[in-house]
Coordinates of C-alpha atoms in Angstrom, one line a residue:
Chain A
M7 CA 0.0 0.0 0.0
P8 CA 1.4 3.4 -0.9
A9 CA 2.5 5.8 1.8
P10 CA 0.3 8.8 2.4
L11 CA 0.6 11.5 -0.3
T12 CA 3.1 14.2 0.2
P13 CA 3.6 17.4 -1.8
G14 CA 7.0 16.1 -3.0
T15 CA 5.5 12.8 -4.3
L16 CA 2.7 14.7 -6.0
L17 CA 5.1 17.1 -7.7
L18 CA 7.4 14.2 -8.8
R19 CA 4.5 12.1 -10.2
T20 CA 2.9 15.1 -12.0
A21 CA 6.2 16.2 -13.5
T22 CA 6.9 12.7 -14.7
A23 CA 3.5 12.4 -16.3
A24 CA 3.9 15.8 -17.9
M25 CA 7.2 14.8 -19.3
L26 CA 5.8 11.6 -20.7
L27 CA 2.9 13.5 -22.3
A28 CA 5.3 16.0 -23.9
C29 CA 7.5 13.1 -25.3
A30 CA 4.4 11.3 -26.6
M31 CA 3.1 14.5 -28.2
L32 CA 6.4 15.1 -29.9
A33 CA 6.7 11.5 -31.1
C34 CA 3.2 11.3 -32.4
S35 CA 3.6 14.5 -34.4
L36 CA 6.3 12.8 -36.4
I37 CA 4.1 9.8 -37.1
G38 CA 1.8 9.8 -40.1
P39 CA 1.3 8.9 -43.7
Q40 CA 3.9 11.4 -44.6
A41 CA 7.1 10.8 -42.6
I42 CA 8.6 14.1 -41.5
S43 CA 11.9 14.8 -39.8
L44 CA 11.9 16.8 -36.6
K45 CA 15.3 18.4 -37.5
A46 CA 13.9 19.7 -40.8
A47 CA 10.7 20.8 -39.2
L48 CA 12.4 22.9 -36.5
S49 CA 15.2 24.3 -38.7
T50 CA 14.7 27.8 -39.9
P51 CA 15.7 27.9 -43.5
A52 CA 18.1 30.6 -44.5
D53 CA 15.9 31.3 -47.4
S54 CA 12.5 31.8 -45.9
A55 CA 10.8 31.7 -49.2
A56 CA 12.0 28.2 -49.9
P57 CA 9.2 25.6 -49.2
N58 CA 9.8 23.4 -46.2
P59 CA 7.1 20.7 -46.3
D60 CA 8.2 19.1 -43.0
R61 CA 7.7 22.4 -41.2
E62 CA 4.4 23.0 -42.8
I63 CA 3.1 19.5 -41.9
F64 CA 4.5 19.7 -38.4
L65 CA 3.2 23.2 -37.5
R66 CA -0.1 23.4 -39.5
V67 CA -1.4 19.9 -39.7
R68 CA -0.1 17.7 -36.9
S69 CA 0.6 20.0 -34.0
P70 CA -2.9 21.6 -33.8
R71 CA -4.5 18.2 -34.0
I72 CA -2.2 16.7 -31.3
I73 CA -2.7 19.7 -29.0
L74 CA -6.5 19.4 -29.6
A75 CA -6.4 15.7 -28.6
A76 CA -4.4 16.5 -25.5
L77 CA -6.8 19.2 -24.5
V78 CA -9.8 17.1 -25.0
G79 CA -8.3 14.1 -23.2
A80 CA -7.2 16.2 -20.2
A81 CA -10.6 17.9 -19.9
L82 CA -12.6 14.6 -20.2
A83 CA -10.5 12.7 -17.7
G84 CA -10.3 15.6 -15.3
A85 CA -14.1 16.1 -15.5
G86 CA -14.6 12.4 -15.1
V87 CA -12.8 12.4 -11.8
V88 CA -14.9 15.4 -10.5
F89 CA -18.2 13.9 -11.6
Q90 CA -17.4 10.6 -10.0
A91 CA -16.6 12.4 -6.7
L92 CA -19.5 14.7 -6.7
L93 CA -22.0 12.0 -7.6
R94 CA -20.3 9.6 -5.2
N95 CA -20.7 7.1 -8.0
P96 CA -17.9 5.2 -9.7
L97 CA -20.0 4.7 -12.8
A98 CA -20.3 8.5 -13.5
D99 CA -18.6 10.0 -16.5
P100 CA -18.6 13.6 -17.8
Y101 CA -21.6 12.9 -20.0
I102 CA -23.8 11.5 -17.3
L103 CA -25.7 14.7 -16.7
G104 CA -26.8 15.1 -20.3
I105 CA -23.9 17.2 -21.6
S106 CA -23.4 14.8 -24.5
S107 CA -26.9 14.7 -25.7
G108 CA -27.3 18.5 -25.1
A109 CA -24.3 19.2 -27.3
G110 CA -25.5 16.6 -29.9
L111 CA -28.9 18.3 -30.1
G112 CA -27.3 21.7 -30.5
V113 CA -25.1 20.4 -33.3
I114 CA -27.9 18.6 -35.2
L115 CA -30.2 21.6 -34.9
A116 CA -27.4 23.7 -36.4
I117 CA -26.8 21.3 -39.2
V118 CA -30.4 20.3 -40.0
G119 CA -31.5 23.9 -39.5
G120 CA -28.9 24.8 -42.0
L121 CA -27.5 27.7 -40.0
G122 CA -25.9 29.9 -42.6
W123 CA -24.4 32.6 -40.5
T124 CA -20.9 32.6 -39.4
L125 CA -19.2 33.9 -36.3
W126 CA -15.9 35.7 -37.0
G127 CA -15.8 33.6 -40.2
R128 CA -16.4 30.3 -38.3
S129 CA -19.3 27.8 -38.5
P130 CA -21.8 28.1 -35.6
V131 CA -21.7 24.3 -35.0
T132 CA -19.1 24.5 -32.2
L133 CA -20.9 27.3 -30.5
C134 CA -24.3 25.4 -30.8
A135 CA -22.7 22.3 -29.2
F136 CA -21.3 24.4 -26.4
V137 CA -24.6 26.2 -25.7
G138 CA -26.6 22.9 -25.9
A139 CA -24.2 21.2 -23.5
L140 CA -24.2 23.9 -20.9
G141 CA -28.0 24.5 -21.2
T142 CA -28.7 20.9 -20.6
V143 CA -26.4 20.5 -17.6
W144 CA -27.9 23.6 -16.1
L145 CA -31.4 22.2 -16.5
V146 CA -30.4 18.8 -15.0
W147 CA -28.6 20.5 -12.1
G148 CA -31.7 22.6 -11.4
I149 CA -33.9 19.5 -11.3
G150 CA -31.4 17.8 -9.1
R151 CA -31.5 20.7 -6.6
I152 CA -35.3 20.5 -6.4
T153 CA -35.3 16.8 -5.7
G154 CA -32.9 16.8 -2.8
K155 CA -29.9 18.6 -1.4
Y156 CA -28.3 15.8 0.5
Q157 CA -28.5 13.0 -2.0
V158 CA -27.6 12.7 -5.6
T159 CA -30.0 10.1 -6.8
G160 CA -32.5 12.7 -8.1
L161 CA -29.7 14.4 -10.0
L162 CA -28.5 11.2 -11.5
L163 CA -32.0 10.1 -12.6
A164 CA -32.7 13.6 -14.0
G165 CA -29.5 13.2 -16.0
V166 CA -30.4 9.8 -17.3
V167 CA -33.9 10.8 -18.3
V168 CA -32.9 14.1 -20.0
N169 CA -30.2 12.2 -21.8
A170 CA -32.7 9.6 -23.1
F171 CA -35.2 12.3 -24.1
L172 CA -32.6 14.4 -26.0
S173 CA -31.2 11.2 -27.6
A174 CA -34.7 10.5 -28.9
L175 CA -34.9 14.0 -30.3
I176 CA -31.5 13.5 -31.9
M177 CA -32.6 10.2 -33.5
F178 CA -35.8 11.8 -34.8
L179 CA -33.8 14.6 -36.4
T180 CA -31.3 12.2 -37.8
S181 CA -34.0 10.1 -39.4
I182 CA -35.4 13.1 -41.2
A183 CA -32.0 14.6 -42.2
R184 CA -30.9 14.5 -45.8
G185 CA -27.7 12.8 -47.0
Q186 CA -25.0 15.5 -46.5
Q187 CA -26.5 16.7 -43.2
L188 CA -26.8 13.1 -42.0
Y189 CA -23.1 12.4 -42.7
A190 CA -22.0 15.6 -41.0
T191 CA -24.1 14.8 -37.9
I192 CA -23.0 11.2 -37.6
F193 CA -19.4 12.2 -38.1
W194 CA -19.7 14.7 -35.3
L195 CA -21.5 12.2 -33.0
M196 CA -18.8 9.6 -33.4
G197 CA -16.2 12.0 -32.2
N198 CA -13.3 13.3 -34.3
M199 CA -10.2 15.4 -34.1
T200 CA -10.5 17.7 -37.1
E201 CA -7.8 20.2 -37.3
E202 CA -9.1 23.3 -35.7
D203 CA -7.7 26.7 -36.4
L204 CA -5.3 28.1 -33.9
L205 CA -7.4 30.8 -32.4
V206 CA -10.1 28.3 -31.4
L207 CA -7.4 26.1 -29.9
W208 CA -5.9 28.9 -27.9
V209 CA -9.2 30.1 -26.5
S210 CA -10.5 26.7 -25.6
G211 CA -7.1 25.5 -24.4
G212 CA -7.0 28.5 -22.0
G213 CA -10.5 27.7 -20.8
I214 CA -9.7 24.1 -20.2
A215 CA -6.4 24.8 -18.4
A216 CA -8.1 27.4 -16.2
G217 CA -10.9 25.0 -15.4
L218 CA -8.5 22.3 -14.4
V219 CA -6.4 24.6 -12.3
G220 CA -9.5 25.7 -10.5
L221 CA -10.6 22.1 -9.9
F222 CA -7.1 21.3 -8.5
F223 CA -7.6 23.9 -5.8
L224 CA -11.0 22.3 -4.9
S225 CA -9.6 18.7 -5.0
P226 CA -8.5 18.5 -1.3
K227 CA -12.2 19.0 -0.4
L228 CA -13.4 16.5 -3.0
N229 CA -12.0 13.7 -0.8
I230 CA -14.5 14.2 2.0
I231 CA -17.3 15.3 -0.3
S232 CA -16.9 12.0 -2.2
V233 CA -17.5 10.2 1.2
G234 CA -20.8 12.0 1.9
Y235 CA -22.6 15.2 2.3
H236 CA -22.9 15.1 6.1
D237 CA -19.3 14.0 6.6
A238 CA -18.1 16.9 4.5
R239 CA -20.3 19.4 6.4
S240 CA -19.2 18.2 9.8
V241 CA -15.5 18.6 9.1
G242 CA -16.2 22.2 8.1
V243 CA -16.5 22.1 4.3
P244 CA -19.2 24.4 2.9
V245 CA -20.5 21.6 0.7
E246 CA -23.0 23.5 -1.4
R247 CA -20.6 26.2 -2.5
I248 CA -17.8 23.7 -3.3
E249 CA -20.1 21.4 -5.1
L250 CA -21.6 24.2 -7.2
A251 CA -18.1 25.5 -8.1
A252 CA -16.8 22.0 -9.0
F253 CA -19.9 21.1 -11.0
A254 CA -19.7 24.4 -12.9
L255 CA -16.0 24.0 -13.7
A256 CA -16.3 20.3 -14.7
A257 CA -19.4 20.9 -16.8
F258 CA -17.6 23.9 -18.5
I259 CA -14.5 22.0 -19.5
T260 CA -16.6 19.1 -20.7
A261 CA -18.7 21.4 -22.8
V262 CA -15.6 22.9 -24.3
A263 CA -14.1 19.5 -25.0
V264 CA -17.4 18.2 -26.5
S265 CA -17.7 21.3 -28.7
L266 CA -14.2 20.8 -30.0
S267 CA -14.3 17.1 -30.8
G268 CA -17.8 15.6 -30.6
L269 CA -18.5 12.7 -28.4
I270 CA -15.5 10.6 -27.4
G271 CA -16.5 8.0 -24.9
F272 CA -14.5 6.0 -22.5
V273 CA -11.8 8.5 -21.6
G274 CA -13.8 10.2 -18.9
L275 CA -14.9 7.0 -17.3
I276 CA -11.9 4.7 -17.6
I277 CA -8.9 7.0 -17.1
P278 CA -9.9 8.1 -13.6
H279 CA -10.4 4.4 -12.6
A280 CA -7.1 3.3 -14.1
V281 CA -5.2 6.1 -12.3
R282 CA -7.1 5.3 -9.1
L283 CA -6.2 1.6 -9.4
V284 CA -2.5 2.4 -9.6
F285 CA -2.1 5.5 -7.4
G286 CA -5.1 5.4 -5.0
P287 CA -8.2 7.6 -4.6
D288 CA -6.8 10.8 -3.2
H289 CA -8.2 13.5 -5.4
R290 CA -5.3 15.9 -4.9
Q291 CA -3.3 13.4 -6.9
L292 CA -6.1 11.8 -8.9
L293 CA -7.1 14.9 -10.7
P294 CA -3.8 16.1 -12.1
L295 CA -2.6 12.6 -12.9
S296 CA -5.9 11.7 -14.6
S297 CA -5.8 14.8 -16.7
L298 CA -2.3 14.2 -17.9
T299 CA -3.0 10.5 -18.5
G300 CA -6.2 11.3 -20.3
A301 CA -4.3 13.7 -22.6
L302 CA -1.6 11.1 -23.2
F303 CA -4.2 8.4 -23.9
L304 CA -6.1 10.5 -26.4
V305 CA -3.0 11.7 -28.2
V306 CA -1.9 8.1 -28.7
A307 CA -5.4 6.9 -29.6
D308 CA -5.8 9.7 -32.2
T309 CA -2.5 9.0 -33.7
I310 CA -3.5 5.4 -34.2
A311 CA -6.9 6.5 -35.5
R312 CA -5.4 8.6 -38.3
T313 CA -2.6 6.2 -39.3
V314 CA -3.9 2.7 -39.0
V315 CA -6.1 2.8 -42.2
A316 CA -4.3 5.7 -43.8
P317 CA -5.0 7.6 -45.9
A318 CA -8.5 7.0 -44.5
Q319 CA -9.2 7.9 -40.8
L320 CA -11.1 6.2 -38.1
P321 CA -13.2 8.1 -35.5
V322 CA -11.0 8.3 -32.5
G323 CA -13.9 7.0 -30.3
V324 CA -13.4 3.6 -32.0
I325 CA -9.8 3.4 -30.9
T326 CA -10.3 4.7 -27.3
A327 CA -12.7 1.8 -26.6
L328 CA -11.0 -0.9 -28.7
I329 CA -7.6 -0.3 -27.1
G330 CA -8.6 1.2 -23.8
G331 CA -11.2 -1.5 -23.0
P332 CA -8.9 -4.6 -23.0
F333 CA -6.1 -2.6 -21.4
F334 CA -8.4 -1.5 -18.6
L335 CA -9.7 -5.1 -18.1
V336 CA -6.1 -6.3 -17.6
L337 CA -5.5 -3.6 -15.1
L338 CA -8.8 -4.4 -13.3
I339 CA -8.1 -8.1 -13.1
R340 CA -4.5 -7.7 -11.9
L341 CA -5.1 -5.0 -9.4
G342 CA -8.8 -5.6 -8.6
R343 CA -7.8 -8.9 -7.0
K344 CA -5.9 -6.9 -4.4
G345 CA -9.2 -5.7 -3.1
Y346 CA -9.5 -2.4 -4.9
W347 CA -13.3 -2.5 -4.8
L348 CA -13.2 -3.4 -1.1
A349 CA -10.2 -1.3 -0.2
Chain B
M24 CA -18.5 27.5 34.5
I25 CA -20.1 28.0 31.1
P26 CA -21.9 24.8 29.9
A27 CA -20.4 23.2 26.8
I28 CA -23.8 22.9 25.2
Q29 CA -27.0 24.9 26.1
A30 CA -30.3 24.1 24.4
Q31 CA -32.8 26.9 25.1
H32 CA -36.4 26.1 24.3
I33 CA -35.7 24.5 21.0
T34 CA -38.6 23.4 18.8
F35 CA -38.2 21.7 15.4
G36 CA -40.4 19.7 13.1
Y37 CA -40.0 18.5 9.5
R38 CA -43.5 19.9 9.0
R39 CA -44.2 23.1 10.8
D40 CA -47.4 22.0 12.4
R41 CA -45.9 18.7 13.7
P42 CA -42.9 19.4 15.9
V43 CA -40.6 16.5 16.6
L44 CA -38.9 18.4 19.4
R45 CA -41.0 20.8 21.4
D46 CA -39.5 23.3 23.8
V47 CA -36.5 21.2 24.7
C48 CA -34.1 22.7 27.2
F49 CA -31.0 21.3 28.7
E50 CA -27.4 22.0 29.5
V51 CA -24.3 19.8 29.2
P52 CA -21.4 20.8 31.5
P53 CA -17.9 20.6 29.9
G54 CA -16.3 17.2 30.0
D55 CA -19.7 15.4 30.5
F56 CA -20.8 12.2 28.9
L57 CA -24.5 12.5 27.9
A58 CA -26.5 9.7 26.6
V59 CA -29.6 10.5 24.4
A60 CA -32.1 7.8 24.6
G61 CA -35.7 7.3 23.5
P62 CA -37.8 5.3 21.1
N63 CA -37.5 5.6 17.3
G64 CA -39.1 8.8 16.0
A65 CA -38.7 10.6 19.3
G66 CA -36.2 13.0 17.7
K67 CA -32.8 11.8 18.8
S68 CA -31.1 12.1 15.4
T69 CA -32.9 15.3 14.8
L70 CA -31.5 16.7 18.0
L71 CA -28.0 15.6 16.9
D72 CA -28.5 17.4 13.6
L73 CA -29.5 20.5 15.4
L74 CA -26.5 20.4 17.7
A75 CA -24.2 19.8 14.7
G76 CA -25.7 22.8 12.9
L77 CA -27.0 20.8 10.0
R78 CA -30.5 22.1 10.7
Q79 CA -31.7 25.2 12.4
P80 CA -34.3 25.0 15.1
Q81 CA -37.6 26.7 14.2
S82 CA -37.5 28.5 17.6
G83 CA -35.1 28.5 20.5
E84 CA -31.3 28.8 20.5
I85 CA -28.4 26.5 20.8
L86 CA -25.2 27.8 22.4
L87 CA -21.8 26.1 22.2
A88 CA -19.8 27.4 25.1
D89 CA -21.1 31.0 24.8
R90 CA -21.4 31.1 21.1
N91 CA -24.8 31.0 19.4
L92 CA -24.9 28.3 16.7
R93 CA -27.0 30.4 14.4
S94 CA -24.2 32.9 14.0
C95 CA -21.5 30.2 13.3
S96 CA -20.2 29.4 9.8
V97 CA -19.8 25.7 8.8
A98 CA -16.1 26.0 9.5
Q99 CA -16.6 27.6 12.9
I100 CA -19.0 24.8 13.9
A101 CA -16.5 22.2 12.7
R102 CA -13.9 23.7 15.1
R103 CA -16.2 23.1 18.0
V104 CA -18.1 19.9 17.2
A105 CA -17.2 16.6 15.5
V106 CA -19.9 14.2 14.5
V107 CA -19.5 10.5 14.2
R108 CA -22.2 8.7 12.1
Q109 CA -22.5 5.2 10.9
E110 CA -23.3 6.0 7.2
F111 CA -20.7 4.4 5.0
I112 CA -20.5 4.6 1.2
P113 CA -17.7 2.3 0.0
A114 CA -17.3 4.2 -3.2
F115 CA -13.7 4.9 -3.8
G116 CA -11.5 2.8 -1.6
F117 CA -9.9 5.3 0.8
T118 CA -7.6 3.8 3.4
V119 CA -8.1 4.1 7.1
E120 CA -5.4 6.8 7.4
E121 CA -6.8 8.8 4.5
T122 CA -10.2 8.6 6.0
V123 CA -9.0 9.9 9.4
L124 CA -6.9 12.6 7.7
M125 CA -10.0 14.0 6.1
A126 CA -11.0 15.4 9.5
R127 CA -8.2 17.9 9.0
T128 CA -9.6 19.2 5.6
L129 CA -10.4 22.5 7.1
H130 CA -6.9 23.0 8.3
Y131 CA -5.1 22.2 5.1
G132 CA -2.6 24.7 3.8
R133 CA -2.9 26.8 0.7
W134 CA -1.8 23.9 -1.6
G135 CA -4.2 21.5 0.0
F136 CA -1.8 19.6 2.2
E137 CA -1.8 18.8 5.9
S138 CA 0.8 20.2 8.3
P139 CA 3.0 18.0 10.6
A140 CA 0.6 19.0 13.5
D141 CA -2.3 17.6 11.5
R142 CA -0.3 14.4 11.0
Q143 CA 0.4 14.2 14.7
L144 CA -3.3 14.5 15.5
V145 CA -4.1 11.8 13.1
R146 CA -1.5 9.5 14.5
R147 CA -2.8 10.1 18.1
A148 CA -6.3 9.4 17.0
L149 CA -5.3 6.2 15.4
E150 CA -3.4 5.2 18.6
L151 CA -6.3 6.1 20.9
T152 CA -8.8 4.0 18.9
E153 CA -6.2 1.2 18.4
T154 CA -6.6 1.4 14.6
T155 CA -2.9 2.0 13.8
A156 CA -2.4 -1.6 12.9
F157 CA -4.7 -1.4 9.9
A158 CA -4.0 2.3 9.0
T159 CA -3.1 1.4 5.5
R160 CA -6.0 -1.0 4.8
G161 CA -9.1 0.0 2.9
L162 CA -12.1 1.0 4.9
G163 CA -14.3 -1.5 3.1
S164 CA -12.2 -4.5 4.1
L165 CA -12.7 -3.8 7.8
S166 CA -15.3 -5.4 10.1
A167 CA -18.2 -3.2 11.3
G168 CA -16.5 -2.8 14.7
E169 CA -13.2 -1.8 13.3
R170 CA -14.8 0.7 10.9
Q171 CA -16.8 2.2 13.8
R172 CA -13.5 2.8 15.6
V173 CA -12.1 4.5 12.5
F174 CA -15.0 6.9 12.3
I175 CA -14.5 7.7 16.0
A176 CA -10.8 8.3 15.2
R177 CA -11.9 10.7 12.5
G178 CA -14.0 12.5 15.0
L179 CA -11.1 12.7 17.4
A180 CA -8.7 13.9 14.8
Q181 CA -11.0 16.9 14.3
D182 CA -9.7 17.9 17.7
T183 CA -12.9 19.5 18.9
P184 CA -14.1 20.1 22.5
I185 CA -17.4 18.4 21.7
L186 CA -18.0 14.9 20.1
L187 CA -21.4 13.9 18.9
L188 CA -22.1 10.2 18.1
D189 CA -25.1 8.6 16.4
E190 CA -25.6 5.1 17.8
P191 CA -21.9 4.3 18.0
T192 CA -22.6 0.6 18.9
S193 CA -25.3 -0.4 16.5
F194 CA -24.3 -3.5 14.5
L195 CA -21.7 -4.4 17.1
D196 CA -21.5 -7.5 19.2
L197 CA -21.2 -7.3 23.0
K198 CA -17.4 -7.3 23.1
H199 CA -17.2 -4.5 20.6
Q200 CA -20.0 -2.5 22.3
V201 CA -18.0 -2.5 25.5
R202 CA -14.8 -1.6 23.7
I203 CA -16.4 1.4 22.1
Y204 CA -17.8 2.6 25.4
D205 CA -14.5 2.0 27.2
L206 CA -12.9 4.0 24.4
L207 CA -15.3 6.9 24.7
K208 CA -14.9 6.9 28.5
S209 CA -11.1 7.1 28.2
I210 CA -11.4 10.0 25.6
Q211 CA -13.7 11.8 28.0
Q212 CA -11.2 11.3 30.9
E213 CA -8.0 11.9 29.0
K214 CA -8.9 14.8 26.7
G215 CA -11.8 16.3 28.7
T216 CA -14.0 16.0 25.6
T217 CA -17.7 16.6 26.1
I218 CA -19.5 13.6 24.6
V219 CA -23.1 13.3 23.4
A220 CA -24.1 9.8 22.2
I221 CA -27.4 8.6 21.0
T222 CA -27.9 5.1 22.3
H223 CA -30.5 2.3 22.3
D224 CA -28.6 0.4 25.0
L225 CA -29.9 1.8 28.3
N226 CA -27.8 -0.6 30.4
L227 CA -24.6 0.5 28.7
A228 CA -25.7 4.1 29.1
A229 CA -26.4 3.5 32.8
Q230 CA -22.8 2.2 33.3
Y231 CA -20.9 4.7 31.3
C232 CA -22.8 8.0 30.9
D233 CA -22.9 10.7 33.6
E234 CA -26.2 12.1 32.4
T235 CA -29.0 11.0 30.2
L236 CA -31.6 12.8 28.1
L237 CA -34.6 10.6 27.7
L238 CA -36.9 11.8 24.8
S239 CA -40.5 10.5 24.4
P240 CA -42.3 10.7 21.1
G241 CA -44.5 13.4 22.5
G242 CA -43.2 16.3 20.5
S243 CA -46.4 16.7 18.5
S244 CA -48.9 15.6 21.1
A245 CA -51.1 18.1 22.8
A246 CA -50.2 16.6 26.2
P247 CA -49.0 19.2 28.6
G248 CA -45.6 19.2 30.1
P249 CA -42.2 18.5 28.5
H250 CA -41.6 15.3 26.5
F251 CA -38.1 14.8 27.8
R252 CA -36.3 14.2 31.0
I253 CA -32.6 15.1 31.7
G254 CA -30.5 14.5 34.7
K255 CA -28.2 12.0 36.3
T256 CA -28.5 8.7 34.4
S257 CA -29.6 6.8 37.5
E258 CA -32.4 9.3 38.1
V259 CA -33.6 9.5 34.5
L260 CA -33.5 5.9 33.5
T261 CA -35.9 4.7 36.2
P262 CA -38.0 1.7 35.3
E263 CA -41.2 3.8 35.4
A264 CA -39.8 6.5 33.1
V265 CA -38.4 4.0 30.6
E266 CA -41.7 2.0 30.6
R267 CA -43.6 5.1 29.8
A268 CA -41.2 6.4 27.1
F269 CA -41.0 3.1 25.3
E270 CA -44.5 1.8 26.1
I271 CA -43.1 -1.5 27.3
R272 CA -43.1 -3.6 30.5
L273 CA -39.7 -4.0 32.1
F274 CA -38.0 -6.2 34.5
S275 CA -35.5 -4.2 36.6
G276 CA -32.9 -5.5 39.0
M277 CA -29.9 -4.3 40.8
V278 CA -26.4 -5.9 40.3
G279 CA -24.2 -4.3 42.9
R280 CA -25.0 -0.6 42.6
A281 CA -25.9 -0.8 39.0
R282 CA -29.5 -1.1 37.8
F283 CA -30.3 -3.3 34.8
L284 CA -33.4 -3.1 32.7
F285 CA -34.7 -6.0 30.7
P286 CA -37.7 -5.7 28.4
L287 CA -40.5 -8.2 29.0
G288 CA -43.2 -7.2 26.5
R289 CA -45.5 -4.6 25.2
K290 CA -47.3 -2.5 27.7
A291 CA -51.0 -3.3 27.7
Q292 CA -53.0 -0.5 26.0
D293 CA -56.6 0.3 26.8
S294 CA -57.6 -0.9 23.3
D295 CA -55.8 -4.2 23.8
R296 CA -58.0 -5.2 26.7
P297 CA -60.8 -7.8 26.0
D298 CA -64.3 -6.4 26.1
P299 CA -65.8 -6.8 29.5
P300 CA -68.4 -9.6 29.6
A301 CA -71.9 -8.3 29.1

């Protein structure tokens, strides 16, 4: 059993995970249908007018996509940790309160409705997903508050029912959509890492980073909150305020991630469990390590998704479940026997 | 000396027209061990919630030392009162030590970590409750008695002058019941902690607790007079008072200087009597 967490251990592990992530991002940016050389990509040609295809591919094609995958992975895994703690439920994931179907509905309405307008020259689909996600989670949260302050069953049920209802709406709209619309919708729903432009990446990256940092400062209190409402109150945690802040931040970063990449399952559920199996349940450590591991996992999964059947590409959601599933089962069987579920 | 706890005319009901507690008044001197007894539904757990600041009385005031509970923040209450409950959700596999450390959440530094002083309090709480041996084990792998000691350790690690316990010996066998009460008694004596424990075991209360608050489920009835008695345990837990509060018949006997109560059956109600022959 590991010794209790110290700031030194936490720093060391986080730094190691960050290094691993950086290495993986660099390595994955060199992998692809077109082999590129890092040396060529980083060199500044004396003649700036001369074409440097390696540099172009590295900077304009691969890097944005890899950064996007890292951001989405970090947000989903981090939000997964927080939702599991707040709902005191190991089966919770970032989508459980209807964020996924809300975003999906926003997107399909934008596509089927044929929204022609643009925002600073960009399609409104991302924005619609974001608004749909936050609107839905706000609705579900409101219903949960009405049904009970001390227990989360009402909140969970509200999430499940709203999810089912919105999914039915999505299916209805999909079934009346025409060919091109249908393709765009399904492509979005399956989750994908299309290359975003840099401004969108910077803004959403900033949002996700800020959200994760905020959650890190709430994480010491998540330990006792995940044990129970009354326990947290009696050790002096203002539960309502902390829960509201954590819900808002986690829903926000999930909504950003979903708007960027569509629905990518598995990361938000499994990465927190994998990290917990190896390093224990302390949220001060679980949150940063899960975020970094989620980023690493999605970067690798996306690299596989875009190379394995090149030049065609698979939806990354296929890879996360196909690779992550068996890997997690191995971890579960090996470590679960040591009494993780009882521990 | 200022009482550790003062309840002044507190009234509370989950529905406004049906008070569970009506005009309850009592004082607990510092360092006292008070048992709260009474049948189910008499308002014992409700009273504990009120003392822990989880609910506000509809009327009346609760003072901890000389501080009114209404004007205390959640953190200020947690510095004065620790609560030990028996709810347990085995969700995420925290170890015993991690669980006890959570009591110090309020005192974590800016980066969310405990100080050496916090660690020392945790170590002491583990020692007092004799849980050091399984400090690194998961909470879910413990027996009910061991787990109960861990929850008491968490209450101790909070380092408060008042400790509230909700049925600390339910689910426990006789050996562990006695161990828990011995433990509470030693905490009371060593640290001078004021202890309030809800209990269903009147004989244990009679042996260990200085005073007893006996609640009857009369909060909502129109019957005049208070629906509680408080005082020295031997004076409150008389066979007559217990028979009335629980509506049972009792056998009572003395062993040495201690009185033991043994339930014999339901008290005959007027409606239970056979109709008189015509």
